[in-house]
Amino acid sequence: MERIREAQHTLRGIAEQTPLQQNLRLSRKYGAEVFLKREDLQPVRSYKIRGAYNKIHSLHREGKIRNGVVCASAGNHAQGVAFACSRLKIRGTVFMPVTTPKQKLEQVAMFGEQYIDIRLHGDTFDAAKAAATEFAGNHSAAFIHPFDDARIIEGQATLALEILSQSDRKIDYLFVPVGGGGLLAGMVTVFSALSPETKIVSVEPKGAASMKESLASGQNTKLEEIDSFVDGAAVQRVGELPFDICREAVSHCMAVEEGKVCETLLEMYNREAMVLEPAGALSVAGLESFHEDLRGKHAVCIISGSNNDITRMEEIKERALLYKGLKHYFIVRFPQRPGALKEFVLNVLGDTDDITFFEYTKKNSREKSSAIVGIEVAEPSHFKILTANMKKMGYFEFYLNHSPAVMNSMI
């Protein structure tokens, strides 16, 4: 705890003491007192500034930075490193996946100014990390790990001290978004010492639930493949140090569907005017699974970041609609004659159904050819009516929503 207090002192004037706000809509929905810890309001729009600055400042103070620093990041850690490098006038090289949203690249460049060199490598954080560690070794530069480092964890742990100082009553549940585990390790360290009765719930995206898999197996496990959509939390393997800290202290480890994260993100935007990135909405997305347990309780969700690229909103909306059962894709057989599409619209679609995607090419002279058709319905129950109409009229050929390879190409 002493080094965490020291980190808190280091971060004064650097990291904001962000608000701990009660959210009335979520509180009413779950019959609880639900509070949001707004780390999206940090200067770099995420909690990552805490660990990154604490680590780089400690190395700088100890005279251990001679050839600059290197980091790998999906975006938020990079912004924290860039901020620290500019503030401390230290050269830094940042490796980021090629898939990193443009908004995050621009933010890193803005915060780092002339002190940061950005290099894009690979499709995932782990690929970028491999390139970064090799570069650091070749250039004798200090590697700033985003989560598997004691100083990083101590910086993130200052968030726990803030939450406890801002709450005037016992916290029953703390919902923590998880990528590599650094934030979770910081929360566990402080809450185990100062509020051991609080149940800590880790929340990961289903397509990259490396902490959940590791805690279930009892050993740190690398996932063979991950879905990188929730880029701020898409890690194949959590850190060794975070895993050791968390393995005995996490009350519940859950994985949330990416579609549910998208639904939550849009809900927070439309109803709360909060612009979040997918990882920033993870903790709130986890509340629904605890609906019964939360009644009458006091819960805190860490809103971990708001570095979202507006160009991703169409994909986010698409994933949310698919998750809610409102968007469906079919292969449809169409007679090759004039008026076939008009008949389909009149005889198959309901009054509130809408065609949102249509791809058809006449390639031969057969009587019928296929088209890929995307249809949005107003209510999930309308899907059965729609499918029944297709089959009755002889249009139905194949339902695509359960075909991952096809759906990945669609979104």
PDB file of N, CA and C in Angstrom, residues 93-187:
ATOM      1  N   THR A  93       8.832   5.323 -28.505  1.00  0.00           N
ATOM      2  CA  THR A  93       8.391   4.643 -29.723  1.00  0.00           C
ATOM      3  C   THR A  93       7.191   3.779 -29.356  1.00  0.00           C
ATOM      4  N   VAL A  94       6.104   3.985 -30.070  1.00  0.00           N
ATOM      5  CA  VAL A  94       4.854   3.304 -29.757  1.00  0.00           C
ATOM      6  C   VAL A  94       4.475   2.356 -30.888  1.00  0.00           C
ATOM      7  N   PHE A  95       4.322   1.075 -30.560  1.00  0.00           N
ATOM      8  CA  PHE A  95       3.874   0.072 -31.522  1.00  0.00           C
ATOM      9  C   PHE A  95       2.391  -0.184 -31.299  1.00  0.00           C
ATOM     10  N   MET A  96       1.616  -0.098 -32.376  1.00  0.00           N
ATOM     11  CA  MET A  96       0.173  -0.302 -32.295  1.00  0.00           C
ATOM     12  C   MET A  96      -0.275  -1.197 -33.445  1.00  0.00           C
ATOM     13  N   PRO A  97      -1.349  -1.984 -33.244  1.00  0.00           N
ATOM     14  CA  PRO A  97      -1.851  -2.832 -34.326  1.00  0.00           C
ATOM     15  C   PRO A  97      -2.296  -2.000 -35.533  1.00  0.00           C
ATOM     16  N   VAL A  98      -2.180  -2.576 -36.706  1.00  0.00           N
ATOM     17  CA  VAL A  98      -2.637  -1.905 -37.924  1.00  0.00           C
ATOM     18  C   VAL A  98      -4.128  -1.596 -37.840  1.00  0.00           C
ATOM     19  N   THR A  99      -4.855  -2.402 -37.065  1.00  0.00           N
ATOM     20  CA  THR A  99      -6.312  -2.252 -36.929  1.00  0.00           C
ATOM     21  C   THR A  99      -6.731  -1.169 -35.938  1.00  0.00           C
ATOM     22  N   THR A 100      -5.776  -0.476 -35.333  1.00  0.00           N
ATOM     23  CA  THR A 100      -6.106   0.554 -34.338  1.00  0.00           C
ATOM     24  C   THR A 100      -6.967   1.652 -34.959  1.00  0.00           C
ATOM     25  N   PRO A 101      -8.079   2.022 -34.319  1.00  0.00           N
ATOM     26  CA  PRO A 101      -8.924   3.100 -34.850  1.00  0.00           C
ATOM     27  C   PRO A 101      -8.130   4.384 -35.066  1.00  0.00           C
ATOM     28  N   LYS A 102      -8.449   5.081 -36.127  1.00  0.00           N
ATOM     29  CA  LYS A 102      -7.743   6.303 -36.501  1.00  0.00           C
ATOM     30  C   LYS A 102      -7.760   7.334 -35.379  1.00  0.00           C
ATOM     31  N   GLN A 103      -8.868   7.411 -34.667  1.00  0.00           N
ATOM     32  CA  GLN A 103      -8.989   8.398 -33.597  1.00  0.00           C
ATOM     33  C   GLN A 103      -7.905   8.206 -32.540  1.00  0.00           C
ATOM     34  N   LYS A 104      -7.608   6.929 -32.208  1.00  0.00           N
ATOM     35  CA  LYS A 104      -6.587   6.662 -31.201  1.00  0.00           C
ATOM     36  C   LYS A 104      -5.195   7.019 -31.714  1.00  0.00           C
ATOM     37  N   LEU A 105      -4.934   6.771 -32.987  1.00  0.00           N
ATOM     38  CA  LEU A 105      -3.641   7.137 -33.578  1.00  0.00           C
ATOM     39  C   LEU A 105      -3.439   8.646 -33.508  1.00  0.00           C
ATOM     40  N   GLU A 106      -4.475   9.384 -33.842  1.00  0.00           N
ATOM     41  CA  GLU A 106      -4.390  10.837 -33.826  1.00  0.00           C
ATOM     42  C   GLU A 106      -4.183  11.369 -32.412  1.00  0.00           C
ATOM     43  N   GLN A 107      -4.835  10.739 -31.434  1.00  0.00           N
ATOM     44  CA  GLN A 107      -4.684  11.177 -30.045  1.00  0.00           C
ATOM     45  C   GLN A 107      -3.269  10.931 -29.536  1.00  0.00           C
ATOM     46  N   VAL A 108      -2.692   9.782 -29.894  1.00  0.00           N
ATOM     47  CA  VAL A 108      -1.322   9.478 -29.475  1.00  0.00           C
ATOM     48  C   VAL A 108      -0.370  10.524 -30.042  1.00  0.00           C
ATOM     49  N   ALA A 109      -0.529  10.833 -31.332  1.00  0.00           N
ATOM     50  CA  ALA A 109       0.326  11.832 -31.969  1.00  0.00           C
ATOM     51  C   ALA A 109       0.165  13.202 -31.315  1.00  0.00           C
ATOM     52  N   MET A 110      -1.073  13.557 -30.954  1.00  0.00           N
ATOM     53  CA  MET A 110      -1.330  14.852 -30.344  1.00  0.00           C
ATOM     54  C   MET A 110      -0.678  14.957 -28.967  1.00  0.00           C
ATOM     55  N   PHE A 111      -0.869  13.925 -28.128  1.00  0.00           N
ATOM     56  CA  PHE A 111      -0.311  13.973 -26.774  1.00  0.00           C
ATOM     57  C   PHE A 111       1.212  13.877 -26.776  1.00  0.00           C
ATOM     58  N   GLY A 112       1.768  13.084 -27.695  1.00  0.00           N
ATOM     59  CA  GLY A 112       3.214  12.891 -27.702  1.00  0.00           C
ATOM     60  C   GLY A 112       3.995  13.973 -28.396  1.00  0.00           C
ATOM     61  N   GLU A 113       3.339  14.727 -29.260  1.00  0.00           N
ATOM     62  CA  GLU A 113       3.983  15.783 -30.038  1.00  0.00           C
ATOM     63  C   GLU A 113       5.259  15.253 -30.704  1.00  0.00           C
ATOM     64  N   GLN A 114       6.376  15.988 -30.580  1.00  0.00           N
ATOM     65  CA  GLN A 114       7.610  15.587 -31.261  1.00  0.00           C
ATOM     66  C   GLN A 114       8.369  14.481 -30.541  1.00  0.00           C
ATOM     67  N   TYR A 115       7.860  14.051 -29.383  1.00  0.00           N
ATOM     68  CA  TYR A 115       8.594  13.056 -28.596  1.00  0.00           C
ATOM     69  C   TYR A 115       8.229  11.612 -28.941  1.00  0.00           C
ATOM     70  N   ILE A 116       7.204  11.421 -29.759  1.00  0.00           N
ATOM     71  CA  ILE A 116       6.695  10.065 -30.009  1.00  0.00           C
ATOM     72  C   ILE A 116       6.793   9.674 -31.485  1.00  0.00           C
ATOM     73  N   ASP A 117       7.253   8.438 -31.710  1.00  0.00           N
ATOM     74  CA  ASP A 117       7.268   7.840 -33.048  1.00  0.00           C
ATOM     75  C   ASP A 117       6.287   6.673 -33.038  1.00  0.00           C
ATOM     76  N   ILE A 118       5.284   6.706 -33.915  1.00  0.00           N
ATOM     77  CA  ILE A 118       4.253   5.660 -33.967  1.00  0.00           C
ATOM     78  C   ILE A 118       4.592   4.661 -35.060  1.00  0.00           C
ATOM     79  N   ARG A 119       4.533   3.369 -34.728  1.00  0.00           N
ATOM     80  CA  ARG A 119       4.781   2.310 -35.698  1.00  0.00           C
ATOM     81  C   ARG A 119       3.630   1.304 -35.642  1.00  0.00           C
ATOM     82  N   LEU A 120       3.040   1.019 -36.778  1.00  0.00           N
ATOM     83  CA  LEU A 120       1.938   0.065 -36.853  1.00  0.00           C
ATOM     84  C   LEU A 120       2.470  -1.298 -37.244  1.00  0.00           C
ATOM     85  N   HIS A 121       2.039  -2.325 -36.470  1.00  0.00           N
ATOM     86  CA  HIS A 121       2.539  -3.675 -36.728  1.00  0.00           C
ATOM     87  C   HIS A 121       1.504  -4.713 -36.322  1.00  0.00           C
ATOM     88  N   GLY A 122       1.164  -5.633 -37.233  1.00  0.00           N
ATOM     89  CA  GLY A 122       0.277  -6.753 -36.918  1.00  0.00           C
ATOM     90  C   GLY A 122      -1.179  -6.350 -36.774  1.00  0.00           C
ATOM     91  N   ASP A 123      -2.009  -7.358 -36.578  1.00  0.00           N
ATOM     92  CA  ASP A 123      -3.457  -7.141 -36.461  1.00  0.00           C
ATOM     93  C   ASP A 123      -3.950  -7.130 -35.021  1.00  0.00           C
ATOM     94  N   THR A 124      -3.120  -7.543 -34.066  1.00  0.00           N
ATOM     95  CA  THR A 124      -3.540  -7.634 -32.668  1.00  0.00           C
ATOM     96  C   THR A 124      -2.518  -6.973 -31.754  1.00  0.00           C
ATOM     97  N   PHE A 125      -2.949  -6.739 -30.505  1.00  0.00           N
ATOM     98  CA  PHE A 125      -2.026  -6.192 -29.507  1.00  0.00           C
ATOM     99  C   PHE A 125      -0.813  -7.097 -29.337  1.00  0.00           C
ATOM    100  N   ASP A 126      -1.041  -8.409 -29.306  1.00  0.00           N
ATOM    101  CA  ASP A 126       0.060  -9.337 -29.054  1.00  0.00           C
ATOM    102  C   ASP A 126       1.108  -9.292 -30.156  1.00  0.00           C
ATOM    103  N   ALA A 127       0.683  -9.088 -31.397  1.00  0.00           N
ATOM    104  CA  ALA A 127       1.641  -8.971 -32.506  1.00  0.00           C
ATOM    105  C   ALA A 127       2.449  -7.682 -32.371  1.00  0.00           C
ATOM    106  N   ALA A 128       1.767  -6.595 -31.999  1.00  0.00           N
ATOM    107  CA  ALA A 128       2.460  -5.320 -31.803  1.00  0.00           C
ATOM    108  C   ALA A 128       3.439  -5.414 -30.636  1.00  0.00           C
ATOM    109  N   LYS A 129       3.038  -6.124 -29.581  1.00  0.00           N
ATOM    110  CA  LYS A 129       3.899  -6.281 -28.407  1.00  0.00           C
ATOM    111  C   LYS A 129       5.177  -7.043 -28.749  1.00  0.00           C
ATOM    112  N   ALA A 130       5.068  -8.084 -29.558  1.00  0.00           N
ATOM    113  CA  ALA A 130       6.248  -8.850 -29.948  1.00  0.00           C
ATOM    114  C   ALA A 130       7.247  -7.965 -30.692  1.00  0.00           C
ATOM    115  N   ALA A 131       6.743  -7.121 -31.583  1.00  0.00           N
ATOM    116  CA  ALA A 131       7.611  -6.207 -32.330  1.00  0.00           C
ATOM    117  C   ALA A 131       8.224  -5.157 -31.399  1.00  0.00           C
ATOM    118  N   ALA A 132       7.442  -4.687 -30.438  1.00  0.00           N
ATOM    119  CA  ALA A 132       7.922  -3.662 -29.516  1.00  0.00           C
ATOM    120  C   ALA A 132       9.036  -4.183 -28.606  1.00  0.00           C
ATOM    121  N   THR A 133       8.864  -5.387 -28.087  1.00  0.00           N
ATOM    122  CA  THR A 133       9.887  -5.949 -27.194  1.00  0.00           C
ATOM    123  C   THR A 133      11.192  -6.219 -27.957  1.00  0.00           C
ATOM    124  N   GLU A 134      11.069  -6.654 -29.206  1.00  0.00           N
ATOM    125  CA  GLU A 134      12.267  -6.863 -30.029  1.00  0.00           C
ATOM    126  C   GLU A 134      12.979  -5.536 -30.286  1.00  0.00           C
ATOM    127  N   PHE A 135      12.208  -4.506 -30.594  1.00  0.00           N
ATOM    128  CA  PHE A 135      12.774  -3.181 -30.842  1.00  0.00           C
ATOM    129  C   PHE A 135      13.455  -2.648 -29.584  1.00  0.00           C
ATOM    130  N   ALA A 136      12.811  -2.816 -28.429  1.00  0.00           N
ATOM    131  CA  ALA A 136      13.381  -2.331 -27.169  1.00  0.00           C
ATOM    132  C   ALA A 136      14.712  -3.014 -26.875  1.00  0.00           C
ATOM    133  N   GLY A 137      14.775  -4.332 -27.126  1.00  0.00           N
ATOM    134  CA  GLY A 137      16.017  -5.057 -26.902  1.00  0.00           C
ATOM    135  C   GLY A 137      17.130  -4.609 -27.826  1.00  0.00           C
ATOM    136  N   ASN A 138      16.795  -4.394 -29.078  1.00  0.00           N
ATOM    137  CA  ASN A 138      17.803  -3.987 -30.071  1.00  0.00           C
ATOM    138  C   ASN A 138      18.331  -2.580 -29.834  1.00  0.00           C
ATOM    139  N   HIS A 139      17.519  -1.729 -29.210  1.00  0.00           N
ATOM    140  CA  HIS A 139      17.912  -0.329 -29.016  1.00  0.00           C
ATOM    141  C   HIS A 139      18.175   0.027 -27.554  1.00  0.00           C
ATOM    142  N   SER A 140      18.218  -0.975 -26.694  1.00  0.00           N
ATOM    143  CA  SER A 140      18.476  -0.767 -25.254  1.00  0.00           C
ATOM    144  C   SER A 140      17.548   0.306 -24.666  1.00  0.00           C
ATOM    145  N   ALA A 141      16.275   0.243 -25.089  1.00  0.00           N
ATOM    146  CA  ALA A 141      15.276   1.178 -24.587  1.00  0.00           C
ATOM    147  C   ALA A 141      14.438   0.503 -23.505  1.00  0.00           C
ATOM    148  N   ALA A 142      13.835   1.312 -22.641  1.00  0.00           N
ATOM    149  CA  ALA A 142      13.006   0.779 -21.555  1.00  0.00           C
ATOM    150  C   ALA A 142      11.629   0.415 -22.097  1.00  0.00           C
ATOM    151  N   PHE A 143      11.223  -0.845 -21.916  1.00  0.00           N
ATOM    152  CA  PHE A 143       9.904  -1.275 -22.381  1.00  0.00           C
ATOM    153  C   PHE A 143       8.871  -0.997 -21.297  1.00  0.00           C
ATOM    154  N   ILE A 144       7.817  -0.280 -21.659  1.00  0.00           N
ATOM    155  CA  ILE A 144       6.761   0.089 -20.711  1.00  0.00           C
ATOM    156  C   ILE A 144       5.576  -0.825 -20.961  1.00  0.00           C
ATOM    157  N   HIS A 145       5.496  -1.887 -20.172  1.00  0.00           N
ATOM    158  CA  HIS A 145       4.427  -2.869 -20.375  1.00  0.00           C
ATOM    159  C   HIS A 145       3.085  -2.272 -19.973  1.00  0.00           C
ATOM    160  N   PRO A 146       2.026  -2.545 -20.722  1.00  0.00           N
ATOM    161  CA  PRO A 146       0.728  -1.948 -20.390  1.00  0.00           C
ATOM    162  C   PRO A 146       0.048  -2.516 -19.151  1.00  0.00           C
ATOM    163  N   PHE A 147       0.448  -3.724 -18.706  1.00  0.00           N
ATOM    164  CA  PHE A 147      -0.250  -4.296 -17.547  1.00  0.00           C
ATOM    165  C   PHE A 147       0.597  -5.229 -16.688  1.00  0.00           C
ATOM    166  N   ASP A 148       1.609  -5.859 -17.226  1.00  0.00           N
ATOM    167  CA  ASP A 148       2.375  -6.849 -16.465  1.00  0.00           C
ATOM    168  C   ASP A 148       3.599  -6.219 -15.812  1.00  0.00           C
ATOM    169  N   ASP A 149       3.368  -5.274 -14.902  1.00  0.00           N
ATOM    170  CA  ASP A 149       4.450  -4.518 -14.273  1.00  0.00           C
ATOM    171  C   ASP A 149       3.938  -3.943 -12.957  1.00  0.00           C
ATOM    172  N   ALA A 150       4.744  -4.061 -11.904  1.00  0.00           N
ATOM    173  CA  ALA A 150       4.310  -3.619 -10.576  1.00  0.00           C
ATOM    174  C   ALA A 150       3.998  -2.127 -10.536  1.00  0.00           C
ATOM    175  N   ARG A 151       4.834  -1.303 -11.173  1.00  0.00           N
ATOM    176  CA  ARG A 151       4.612   0.142 -11.151  1.00  0.00           C
ATOM    177  C   ARG A 151       3.350   0.534 -11.929  1.00  0.00           C
ATOM    178  N   ILE A 152       3.093  -0.183 -13.004  1.00  0.00           N
ATOM    179  CA  ILE A 152       1.860   0.058 -13.764  1.00  0.00           C
ATOM    180  C   ILE A 152       0.651  -0.262 -12.895  1.00  0.00           C
ATOM    181  N   ILE A 153       0.686  -1.417 -12.233  1.00  0.00           N
ATOM    182  CA  ILE A 153      -0.429  -1.836 -11.377  1.00  0.00           C
ATOM    183  C   ILE A 153      -0.625  -0.861 -10.225  1.00  0.00           C
ATOM    184  N   GLU A 154       0.467  -0.384  -9.650  1.00  0.00           N
ATOM    185  CA  GLU A 154       0.367   0.578  -8.547  1.00  0.00           C
ATOM    186  C   GLU A 154      -0.272   1.884  -9.008  1.00  0.00           C
ATOM    187  N   GLY A 155       0.052   2.298 -10.222  1.00  0.00           N
ATOM    188  CA  GLY A 155      -0.583   3.498 -10.768  1.00  0.00           C
ATOM    189  C   GLY A 155      -2.072   3.293 -10.955  1.00  0.00           C
ATOM    190  N   GLN A 156      -2.454   2.150 -11.512  1.00  0.00           N
ATOM    191  CA  GLN A 156      -3.886   1.866 -11.704  1.00  0.00           C
ATOM    192  C   GLN A 156      -4.594   1.735 -10.353  1.00  0.00           C
ATOM    193  N   ALA A 157      -3.879   1.252  -9.348  1.00  0.00           N
ATOM    194  CA  ALA A 157      -4.473   1.041  -8.023  1.00  0.00           C
ATOM    195  C   ALA A 157      -4.894   2.351  -7.357  1.00  0.00           C
ATOM    196  N   THR A 158      -4.310   3.479  -7.801  1.00  0.00           N
ATOM    197  CA  THR A 158      -4.731   4.762  -7.222  1.00  0.00           C
ATOM    198  C   THR A 158      -6.205   5.031  -7.508  1.00  0.00           C
ATOM    199  N   LEU A 159      -6.720   4.418  -8.561  1.00  0.00           N
ATOM    200  CA  LEU A 159      -8.146   4.533  -8.879  1.00  0.00           C
ATOM    201  C   LEU A 159      -9.000   3.924  -7.776  1.00  0.00           C
ATOM    202  N   ALA A 160      -8.537   2.818  -7.210  1.00  0.00           N
ATOM    203  CA  ALA A 160      -9.262   2.174  -6.114  1.00  0.00           C
ATOM    204  C   ALA A 160      -9.283   3.065  -4.874  1.00  0.00           C
ATOM    205  N   LEU A 161      -8.151   3.706  -4.583  1.00  0.00           N
ATOM    206  CA  LEU A 161      -8.106   4.622  -3.437  1.00  0.00           C
ATOM    207  C   LEU A 161      -9.105   5.756  -3.617  1.00  0.00           C
ATOM    208  N   GLU A 162      -9.204   6.263  -4.838  1.00  0.00           N
ATOM    209  CA  GLU A 162     -10.160   7.340  -5.120  1.00  0.00           C
ATOM    210  C   GLU A 162     -11.597   6.885  -4.910  1.00  0.00           C
ATOM    211  N   ILE A 163     -11.922   5.714  -5.439  1.00  0.00           N
ATOM    212  CA  ILE A 163     -13.295   5.203  -5.313  1.00  0.00           C
ATOM    213  C   ILE A 163     -13.688   5.088  -3.848  1.00  0.00           C
ATOM    214  N   LEU A 164     -12.805   4.527  -3.044  1.00  0.00           N
ATOM    215  CA  LEU A 164     -13.106   4.335  -1.621  1.00  0.00           C
ATOM    216  C   LEU A 164     -13.210   5.673  -0.886  1.00  0.00           C
ATOM    217  N   SER A 165     -12.411   6.647  -1.278  1.00  0.00           N
ATOM    218  CA  SER A 165     -12.468   7.958  -0.618  1.00  0.00           C
ATOM    219  C   SER A 165     -13.734   8.732  -1.018  1.00  0.00           C
ATOM    220  N   GLN A 166     -14.269   8.429  -2.190  1.00  0.00           N
ATOM    221  CA  GLN A 166     -15.446   9.149  -2.682  1.00  0.00           C
ATOM    222  C   GLN A 166     -16.767   8.508  -2.270  1.00  0.00           C
ATOM    223  N   SER A 167     -16.734   7.247  -1.881  1.00  0.00           N
ATOM    224  CA  SER A 167     -17.964   6.545  -1.517  1.00  0.00           C
ATOM    225  C   SER A 167     -18.244   6.708  -0.024  1.00  0.00           C
ATOM    226  N   ASP A 168     -19.472   7.089   0.302  1.00  0.00           N
ATOM    227  CA  ASP A 168     -19.816   7.305   1.708  1.00  0.00           C
ATOM    228  C   ASP A 168     -20.473   6.086   2.347  1.00  0.00           C
ATOM    229  N   ARG A 169     -20.499   4.969   1.636  1.00  0.00           N
ATOM    230  CA  ARG A 169     -21.053   3.741   2.210  1.00  0.00           C
ATOM    231  C   ARG A 169     -20.328   2.537   1.626  1.00  0.00           C
ATOM    232  N   LYS A 170     -20.568   1.389   2.225  1.00  0.00           N
ATOM    233  CA  LYS A 170     -19.914   0.163   1.785  1.00  0.00           C
ATOM    234  C   LYS A 170     -20.272  -0.145   0.336  1.00  0.00           C
ATOM    235  N   ILE A 171     -19.270  -0.542  -0.434  1.00  0.00           N
ATOM    236  CA  ILE A 171     -19.490  -0.939  -1.821  1.00  0.00           C
ATOM    237  C   ILE A 171     -19.685  -2.452  -1.857  1.00  0.00           C
ATOM    238  N   ASP A 172     -20.848  -2.887  -2.323  1.00  0.00           N
ATOM    239  CA  ASP A 172     -21.135  -4.323  -2.362  1.00  0.00           C
ATOM    240  C   ASP A 172     -20.503  -4.997  -3.572  1.00  0.00           C
ATOM    241  N   TYR A 173     -20.574  -4.321  -4.728  1.00  0.00           N
ATOM    242  CA  TYR A 173     -20.033  -4.898  -5.967  1.00  0.00           C
ATOM    243  C   TYR A 173     -19.191  -3.860  -6.705  1.00  0.00           C
ATOM    244  N   LEU A 174     -18.056  -4.310  -7.211  1.00  0.00           N
ATOM    245  CA  LEU A 174     -17.213  -3.475  -8.064  1.00  0.00           C
ATOM    246  C   LEU A 174     -17.039  -4.205  -9.393  1.00  0.00           C
ATOM    247  N   PHE A 175     -17.515  -3.591 -10.478  1.00  0.00           N
ATOM    248  CA  PHE A 175     -17.413  -4.186 -11.808  1.00  0.00           C
ATOM    249  C   PHE A 175     -16.215  -3.574 -12.536  1.00  0.00           C
ATOM    250  N   VAL A 176     -15.265  -4.439 -12.903  1.00  0.00           N
ATOM    251  CA  VAL A 176     -13.989  -3.981 -13.459  1.00  0.00           C
ATOM    252  C   VAL A 176     -13.780  -4.540 -14.869  1.00  0.00           C
ATOM    253  N   PRO A 177     -13.575  -3.681 -15.873  1.00  0.00           N
ATOM    254  CA  PRO A 177     -13.267  -4.176 -17.220  1.00  0.00           C
ATOM    255  C   PRO A 177     -11.860  -4.765 -17.241  1.00  0.00           C
ATOM    256  N   VAL A 178     -11.694  -5.833 -18.002  1.00  0.00           N
ATOM    257  CA  VAL A 178     -10.400  -6.542 -17.998  1.00  0.00           C
ATOM    258  C   VAL A 178      -9.880  -6.771 -19.407  1.00  0.00           C
ATOM    259  N   GLY A 179      -8.633  -6.408 -19.608  1.00  0.00           N
ATOM    260  CA  GLY A 179      -7.898  -6.751 -20.817  1.00  0.00           C
ATOM    261  C   GLY A 179      -6.719  -7.612 -20.399  1.00  0.00           C
ATOM    262  N   GLY A 180      -5.602  -6.959 -20.091  1.00  0.00           N
ATOM    263  CA  GLY A 180      -4.421  -7.694 -19.627  1.00  0.00           C
ATOM    264  C   GLY A 180      -4.400  -7.946 -18.136  1.00  0.00           C
ATOM    265  N   GLY A 181      -5.286  -7.269 -17.389  1.00  0.00           N
ATOM    266  CA  GLY A 181      -5.411  -7.538 -15.957  1.00  0.00           C
ATOM    267  C   GLY A 181      -4.753  -6.536 -15.035  1.00  0.00           C
ATOM    268  N   GLY A 182      -4.090  -5.504 -15.565  1.00  0.00           N
ATOM    269  CA  GLY A 182      -3.412  -4.538 -14.704  1.00  0.00           C
ATOM    270  C   GLY A 182      -4.355  -3.750 -13.827  1.00  0.00           C
ATOM    271  N   LEU A 183      -5.465  -3.275 -14.393  1.00  0.00           N
ATOM    272  CA  LEU A 183      -6.452  -2.533 -13.610  1.00  0.00           C
ATOM    273  C   LEU A 183      -7.087  -3.435 -12.560  1.00  0.00           C
ATOM    274  N   LEU A 184      -7.449  -4.636 -12.957  1.00  0.00           N
ATOM    275  CA  LEU A 184      -8.064  -5.580 -12.015  1.00  0.00           C
ATOM    276  C   LEU A 184      -7.119  -5.882 -10.861  1.00  0.00           C
ATOM    277  N   ALA A 185      -5.838  -6.080 -11.158  1.00  0.00           N
ATOM    278  CA  ALA A 185      -4.852  -6.358 -10.107  1.00  0.00           C
ATOM    279  C   ALA A 185      -4.755  -5.188  -9.135  1.00  0.00           C
ATOM    280  N   GLY A 186      -4.807  -3.964  -9.658  1.00  0.00           N
ATOM    281  CA  GLY A 186      -4.764  -2.797  -8.788  1.00  0.00           C
ATOM    282  C   GLY A 186      -5.980  -2.709  -7.888  1.00  0.00           C
ATOM    283  N   MET A 187      -7.165  -3.002  -8.443  1.00  0.00           N
ATOM    284  CA  MET A 187      -8.391  -2.981  -7.647  1.00  0.00           C
ATOM    285  C   MET A 187      -8.357  -4.051  -6.552  1.00  0.00           C
TER     286      MET A 187
END
